[in-house]
Amino acid sequence: MTREEAITRIEEACKVIALEMMKITPAARHLGDEATTADIVKASYQLTIEMEVIKKKIIQLKGRDDSTEL
């Protein structure tokens, strides 16, 4: 797998995960248990932060010039 293929695969996975994550909080509000809902919303938020870290690293990698010429 090339770097470009890996980047594309990671970006696609991030999009799918983000779309699925958007379903969690609205569903959690219907659980009828405030403590559980709060914990799920908090964990979902933390997962979102970690996804942003992955996306940021990919963006940085895409922008990096690996050439040895100055």
mmCIF file of N, CA and C in Angstrom:
data_model
loop_
_atom_site.group_PDB
_atom_site.id
_atom_site.type_symbol
_atom_site.label_atom_id
_atom_site.label_comp_id
_atom_site.label_asym_id
_atom_site.label_seq_id
_atom_site.Cartn_x
_atom_site.Cartn_y
_atom_site.Cartn_z
ATOM 1 N N MET A 1 0.852 -1.166 0.000
ATOM 2 C CA MET A 1 0.000 0.000 0.000
ATOM 3 C C MET A 1 0.900 1.232 0.000
ATOM 4 N N THR A 2 0.577 2.176 -0.833
ATOM 5 C CA THR A 2 1.351 3.409 -0.887
ATOM 6 C C THR A 2 0.881 4.368 0.199
ATOM 7 N N ARG A 3 1.668 5.410 0.428
ATOM 8 C CA ARG A 3 1.285 6.426 1.417
ATOM 9 C C ARG A 3 -0.049 7.060 1.037
ATOM 10 N N GLU A 4 -0.221 7.361 -0.239
ATOM 11 C CA GLU A 4 -1.461 7.993 -0.700
ATOM 12 C C GLU A 4 -2.664 7.087 -0.470
ATOM 13 N N GLU A 5 -2.485 5.805 -0.720
ATOM 14 C CA GLU A 5 -3.572 4.853 -0.481
ATOM 15 C C GLU A 5 -3.903 4.764 1.008
ATOM 16 N N ALA A 6 -2.883 4.757 1.834
ATOM 17 C CA ALA A 6 -3.098 4.706 3.287
ATOM 18 C C ALA A 6 -3.823 5.959 3.762
ATOM 19 N N ILE A 7 -3.401 7.112 3.250
ATOM 20 C CA ILE A 7 -4.052 8.369 3.625
ATOM 21 C C ILE A 7 -5.517 8.347 3.215
ATOM 22 N N THR A 8 -5.782 7.910 2.004
ATOM 23 C CA THR A 8 -7.162 7.841 1.516
ATOM 24 C C THR A 8 -7.992 6.899 2.372
ATOM 25 N N ARG A 9 -7.448 5.746 2.705
ATOM 26 C CA ARG A 9 -8.169 4.767 3.521
ATOM 27 C C ARG A 9 -8.482 5.339 4.907
ATOM 28 N N ILE A 10 -7.513 6.016 5.505
ATOM 29 C CA ILE A 10 -7.717 6.618 6.836
ATOM 30 C C ILE A 10 -8.751 7.731 6.760
ATOM 31 N N GLU A 11 -8.665 8.577 5.743
ATOM 32 C CA GLU A 11 -9.644 9.658 5.593
ATOM 33 C C GLU A 11 -11.053 9.106 5.411
ATOM 34 N N GLU A 12 -11.197 8.073 4.613
ATOM 35 C CA GLU A 12 -12.510 7.461 4.400
ATOM 36 C C GLU A 12 -13.051 6.854 5.694
ATOM 37 N N ALA A 13 -12.187 6.188 6.443
ATOM 38 C CA ALA A 13 -12.607 5.587 7.712
ATOM 39 C C ALA A 13 -13.048 6.673 8.693
ATOM 40 N N CYS A 14 -12.318 7.774 8.734
ATOM 41 C CA CYS A 14 -12.677 8.880 9.623
ATOM 42 C C CYS A 14 -14.051 9.440 9.273
ATOM 43 N N LYS A 15 -14.342 9.542 7.971
ATOM 44 C CA LYS A 15 -15.652 10.046 7.557
ATOM 45 C C LYS A 15 -16.768 9.115 8.010
ATOM 46 N N VAL A 16 -16.560 7.813 7.829
ATOM 47 C CA VAL A 16 -17.574 6.834 8.229
ATOM 48 C C VAL A 16 -17.778 6.867 9.742
ATOM 49 N N ILE A 17 -16.687 6.898 10.481
ATOM 50 C CA ILE A 17 -16.770 6.930 11.941
ATOM 51 C C ILE A 17 -17.490 8.193 12.393
ATOM 52 N N ALA A 18 -17.144 9.338 11.799
ATOM 53 C CA ALA A 18 -17.782 10.604 12.179
ATOM 54 C C ALA A 18 -19.285 10.554 11.929
ATOM 55 N N LEU A 19 -19.693 10.002 10.798
ATOM 56 C CA LEU A 19 -21.121 9.900 10.502
ATOM 57 C C LEU A 19 -21.835 9.002 11.508
ATOM 58 N N GLU A 20 -21.211 7.906 11.881
ATOM 59 C CA GLU A 20 -21.819 7.010 12.865
ATOM 60 C C GLU A 20 -21.829 7.645 14.260
ATOM 61 N N MET A 21 -20.793 8.399 14.581
ATOM 62 C CA MET A 21 -20.719 9.055 15.894
ATOM 63 C C MET A 21 -21.854 10.066 16.067
ATOM 64 N N MET A 22 -22.278 10.688 14.976
ATOM 65 C CA MET A 22 -23.358 11.676 15.062
ATOM 66 C C MET A 22 -24.683 11.052 15.482
ATOM 67 N N LYS A 23 -24.790 9.740 15.434
ATOM 68 C CA LYS A 23 -26.021 9.043 15.819
ATOM 69 C C LYS A 23 -26.059 8.727 17.310
ATOM 70 N N ILE A 24 -24.919 8.766 17.969
ATOM 71 C CA ILE A 24 -24.837 8.305 19.357
ATOM 72 C C ILE A 24 -25.525 9.251 20.332
ATOM 73 N N THR A 25 -25.163 10.526 20.309
ATOM 74 C CA THR A 25 -25.716 11.458 21.289
ATOM 75 C C THR A 25 -27.236 11.568 21.199
ATOM 76 N N PRO A 26 -27.802 11.734 20.003
ATOM 77 C CA PRO A 26 -29.271 11.792 19.949
ATOM 78 C C PRO A 26 -29.933 10.526 20.490
ATOM 79 N N ALA A 27 -29.354 9.367 20.208
ATOM 80 C CA ALA A 27 -29.932 8.122 20.709
ATOM 81 C C ALA A 27 -29.766 8.016 22.224
ATOM 82 N N ALA A 28 -28.622 8.462 22.720
ATOM 83 C CA ALA A 28 -28.360 8.361 24.163
ATOM 84 C C ALA A 28 -29.351 9.178 24.975
ATOM 85 N N ARG A 29 -29.865 10.242 24.415
ATOM 86 C CA ARG A 29 -30.833 11.090 25.136
ATOM 87 C C ARG A 29 -32.144 10.363 25.415
ATOM 88 N N HIS A 30 -32.377 9.270 24.733
ATOM 89 C CA HIS A 30 -33.624 8.512 24.908
ATOM 90 C C HIS A 30 -33.457 7.302 25.820
ATOM 91 N N LEU A 31 -32.344 7.183 26.483
ATOM 92 C CA LEU A 31 -32.110 6.018 27.346
ATOM 93 C C LEU A 31 -32.885 6.080 28.653
ATOM 94 N N GLY A 32 -33.261 7.279 29.060
ATOM 95 C CA GLY A 32 -34.026 7.414 30.286
ATOM 96 C C GLY A 32 -33.180 7.345 31.546
ATOM 97 N N ASP A 33 -31.883 7.458 31.409
ATOM 98 C CA ASP A 33 -30.983 7.432 32.565
ATOM 99 C C ASP A 33 -29.959 8.547 32.377
ATOM 100 N N GLU A 34 -30.101 9.593 33.182
ATOM 101 C CA GLU A 34 -29.255 10.777 33.007
ATOM 102 C C GLU A 34 -27.770 10.483 33.171
ATOM 103 N N ALA A 35 -27.419 9.663 34.136
ATOM 104 C CA ALA A 35 -26.007 9.359 34.382
ATOM 105 C C ALA A 35 -25.390 8.616 33.195
ATOM 106 N N THR A 36 -26.122 7.650 32.681
ATOM 107 C CA THR A 36 -25.629 6.897 31.536
ATOM 108 C C THR A 36 -25.520 7.801 30.314
ATOM 109 N N THR A 37 -26.536 8.614 30.084
ATOM 110 C CA THR A 37 -26.507 9.546 28.959
ATOM 111 C C THR A 37 -25.316 10.486 29.071
ATOM 112 N N ALA A 38 -25.076 11.023 30.248
ATOM 113 C CA ALA A 38 -23.951 11.942 30.457
ATOM 114 C C ALA A 38 -22.624 11.247 30.171
ATOM 115 N N ASP A 39 -22.481 10.018 30.639
ATOM 116 C CA ASP A 39 -21.238 9.276 30.392
ATOM 117 C C ASP A 39 -21.041 8.991 28.900
ATOM 118 N N ILE A 40 -22.115 8.659 28.212
ATOM 119 C CA ILE A 40 -22.026 8.379 26.784
ATOM 120 C C ILE A 40 -21.677 9.642 26.011
ATOM 121 N N VAL A 41 -22.303 10.754 26.352
ATOM 122 C CA VAL A 41 -22.004 12.023 25.679
ATOM 123 C C VAL A 41 -20.549 12.416 25.926
ATOM 124 N N LYS A 42 -20.088 12.239 27.149
ATOM 125 C CA LYS A 42 -18.696 12.567 27.482
ATOM 126 C C LYS A 42 -17.727 11.678 26.693
ATOM 127 N N ALA A 43 -17.983 10.388 26.646
ATOM 128 C CA ALA A 43 -17.119 9.467 25.912
ATOM 129 C C ALA A 43 -17.156 9.762 24.417
ATOM 130 N N SER A 44 -18.314 10.087 23.904
ATOM 131 C CA SER A 44 -18.453 10.432 22.493
ATOM 132 C C SER A 44 -17.639 11.679 22.167
ATOM 133 N N TYR A 45 -17.663 12.642 23.058
ATOM 134 C CA TYR A 45 -16.876 13.861 22.885
ATOM 135 C C TYR A 45 -15.383 13.534 22.852
ATOM 136 N N GLN A 46 -14.942 12.671 23.751
ATOM 137 C CA GLN A 46 -13.536 12.278 23.787
ATOM 138 C C GLN A 46 -13.123 11.557 22.504
ATOM 139 N N LEU A 47 -13.993 10.698 22.000
ATOM 140 C CA LEU A 47 -13.711 10.015 20.735
ATOM 141 C C LEU A 47 -13.595 11.013 19.584
ATOM 142 N N THR A 48 -14.447 12.027 19.602
ATOM 143 C CA THR A 48 -14.391 13.064 18.580
ATOM 144 C C THR A 48 -13.061 13.799 18.627
ATOM 145 N N ILE A 49 -12.581 14.099 19.817
ATOM 146 C CA ILE A 49 -11.284 14.757 19.968
ATOM 147 C C ILE A 49 -10.180 13.887 19.375
ATOM 148 N N GLU A 50 -10.202 12.605 19.662
ATOM 149 C CA GLU A 50 -9.183 11.692 19.140
ATOM 150 C C GLU A 50 -9.258 11.586 17.617
ATOM 151 N N MET A 51 -10.467 11.608 17.062
ATOM 152 C CA MET A 51 -10.615 11.592 15.611
ATOM 153 C C MET A 51 -10.004 12.844 14.992
ATOM 154 N N GLU A 52 -10.169 13.970 15.650
ATOM 155 C CA GLU A 52 -9.590 15.211 15.146
ATOM 156 C C GLU A 52 -8.065 15.153 15.170
ATOM 157 N N VAL A 53 -7.507 14.480 16.165
ATOM 158 C CA VAL A 53 -6.051 14.301 16.215
ATOM 159 C C VAL A 53 -5.590 13.506 14.997
ATOM 160 N N ILE A 54 -6.287 12.434 14.692
ATOM 161 C CA ILE A 54 -5.939 11.610 13.529
ATOM 162 C C ILE A 54 -6.019 12.448 12.255
ATOM 163 N N LYS A 55 -7.106 13.177 12.083
ATOM 164 C CA LYS A 55 -7.276 13.983 10.882
ATOM 165 C C LYS A 55 -6.198 15.059 10.777
ATOM 166 N N LYS A 56 -5.854 15.672 11.885
ATOM 167 C CA LYS A 56 -4.815 16.708 11.892
ATOM 168 C C LYS A 56 -3.468 16.121 11.483
ATOM 169 N N LYS A 57 -3.133 14.951 11.998
ATOM 170 C CA LYS A 57 -1.864 14.303 11.656
ATOM 171 C C LYS A 57 -1.814 13.953 10.169
ATOM 172 N N ILE A 58 -2.921 13.504 9.614
ATOM 173 C CA ILE A 58 -2.979 13.181 8.192
ATOM 174 C C ILE A 58 -2.788 14.451 7.358
ATOM 175 N N ILE A 59 -3.430 15.526 7.757
ATOM 176 C CA ILE A 59 -3.276 16.792 7.042
ATOM 177 C C ILE A 59 -1.824 17.255 7.088
ATOM 178 N N GLN A 60 -1.198 17.140 8.250
ATOM 179 C CA GLN A 60 0.213 17.524 8.377
ATOM 180 C C GLN A 60 1.086 16.655 7.480
ATOM 181 N N LEU A 61 0.820 15.373 7.447
ATOM 182 C CA LEU A 61 1.604 14.459 6.627
ATOM 183 C C LEU A 61 1.442 14.781 5.141
ATOM 184 N N LYS A 62 0.222 15.090 4.741
ATOM 185 C CA LYS A 62 -0.025 15.428 3.340
ATOM 186 C C LYS A 62 0.713 16.701 2.939
ATOM 187 N N GLY A 63 0.876 17.630 3.869
ATOM 188 C CA GLY A 63 1.525 18.893 3.576
ATOM 189 C C GLY A 63 3.038 18.851 3.672
ATOM 190 N N ARG A 64 3.561 17.778 4.218
ATOM 191 C CA ARG A 64 5.007 17.668 4.413
ATOM 192 C C ARG A 64 5.698 17.340 3.099
ATOM 193 N N ASP A 65 6.831 17.970 2.885
ATOM 194 C CA ASP A 65 7.635 17.713 1.689
ATOM 195 C C ASP A 65 8.783 16.804 2.101
ATOM 196 N N ASP A 66 8.789 15.570 1.605
ATOM 197 C CA ASP A 66 9.806 14.602 1.974
ATOM 198 C C ASP A 66 11.022 14.634 1.054
ATOM 199 N N SER A 67 11.098 15.638 0.198
ATOM 200 C CA SER A 67 12.245 15.685 -0.708
ATOM 201 C C SER A 67 13.507 16.055 0.073
ATOM 202 N N THR A 68 14.632 15.615 -0.441
ATOM 203 C CA THR A 68 15.909 15.907 0.222
ATOM 204 C C THR A 68 16.610 17.109 -0.406
ATOM 205 N N GLU A 69 16.027 17.656 -1.474
ATOM 206 C CA GLU A 69 16.625 18.807 -2.138
ATOM 207 C C GLU A 69 16.293 20.084 -1.372
ATOM 208 N N LEU A 70 17.267 20.968 -1.314
ATOM 209 C CA LEU A 70 17.039 22.263 -0.657
ATOM 210 C C LEU A 70 16.949 23.370 -1.664
#
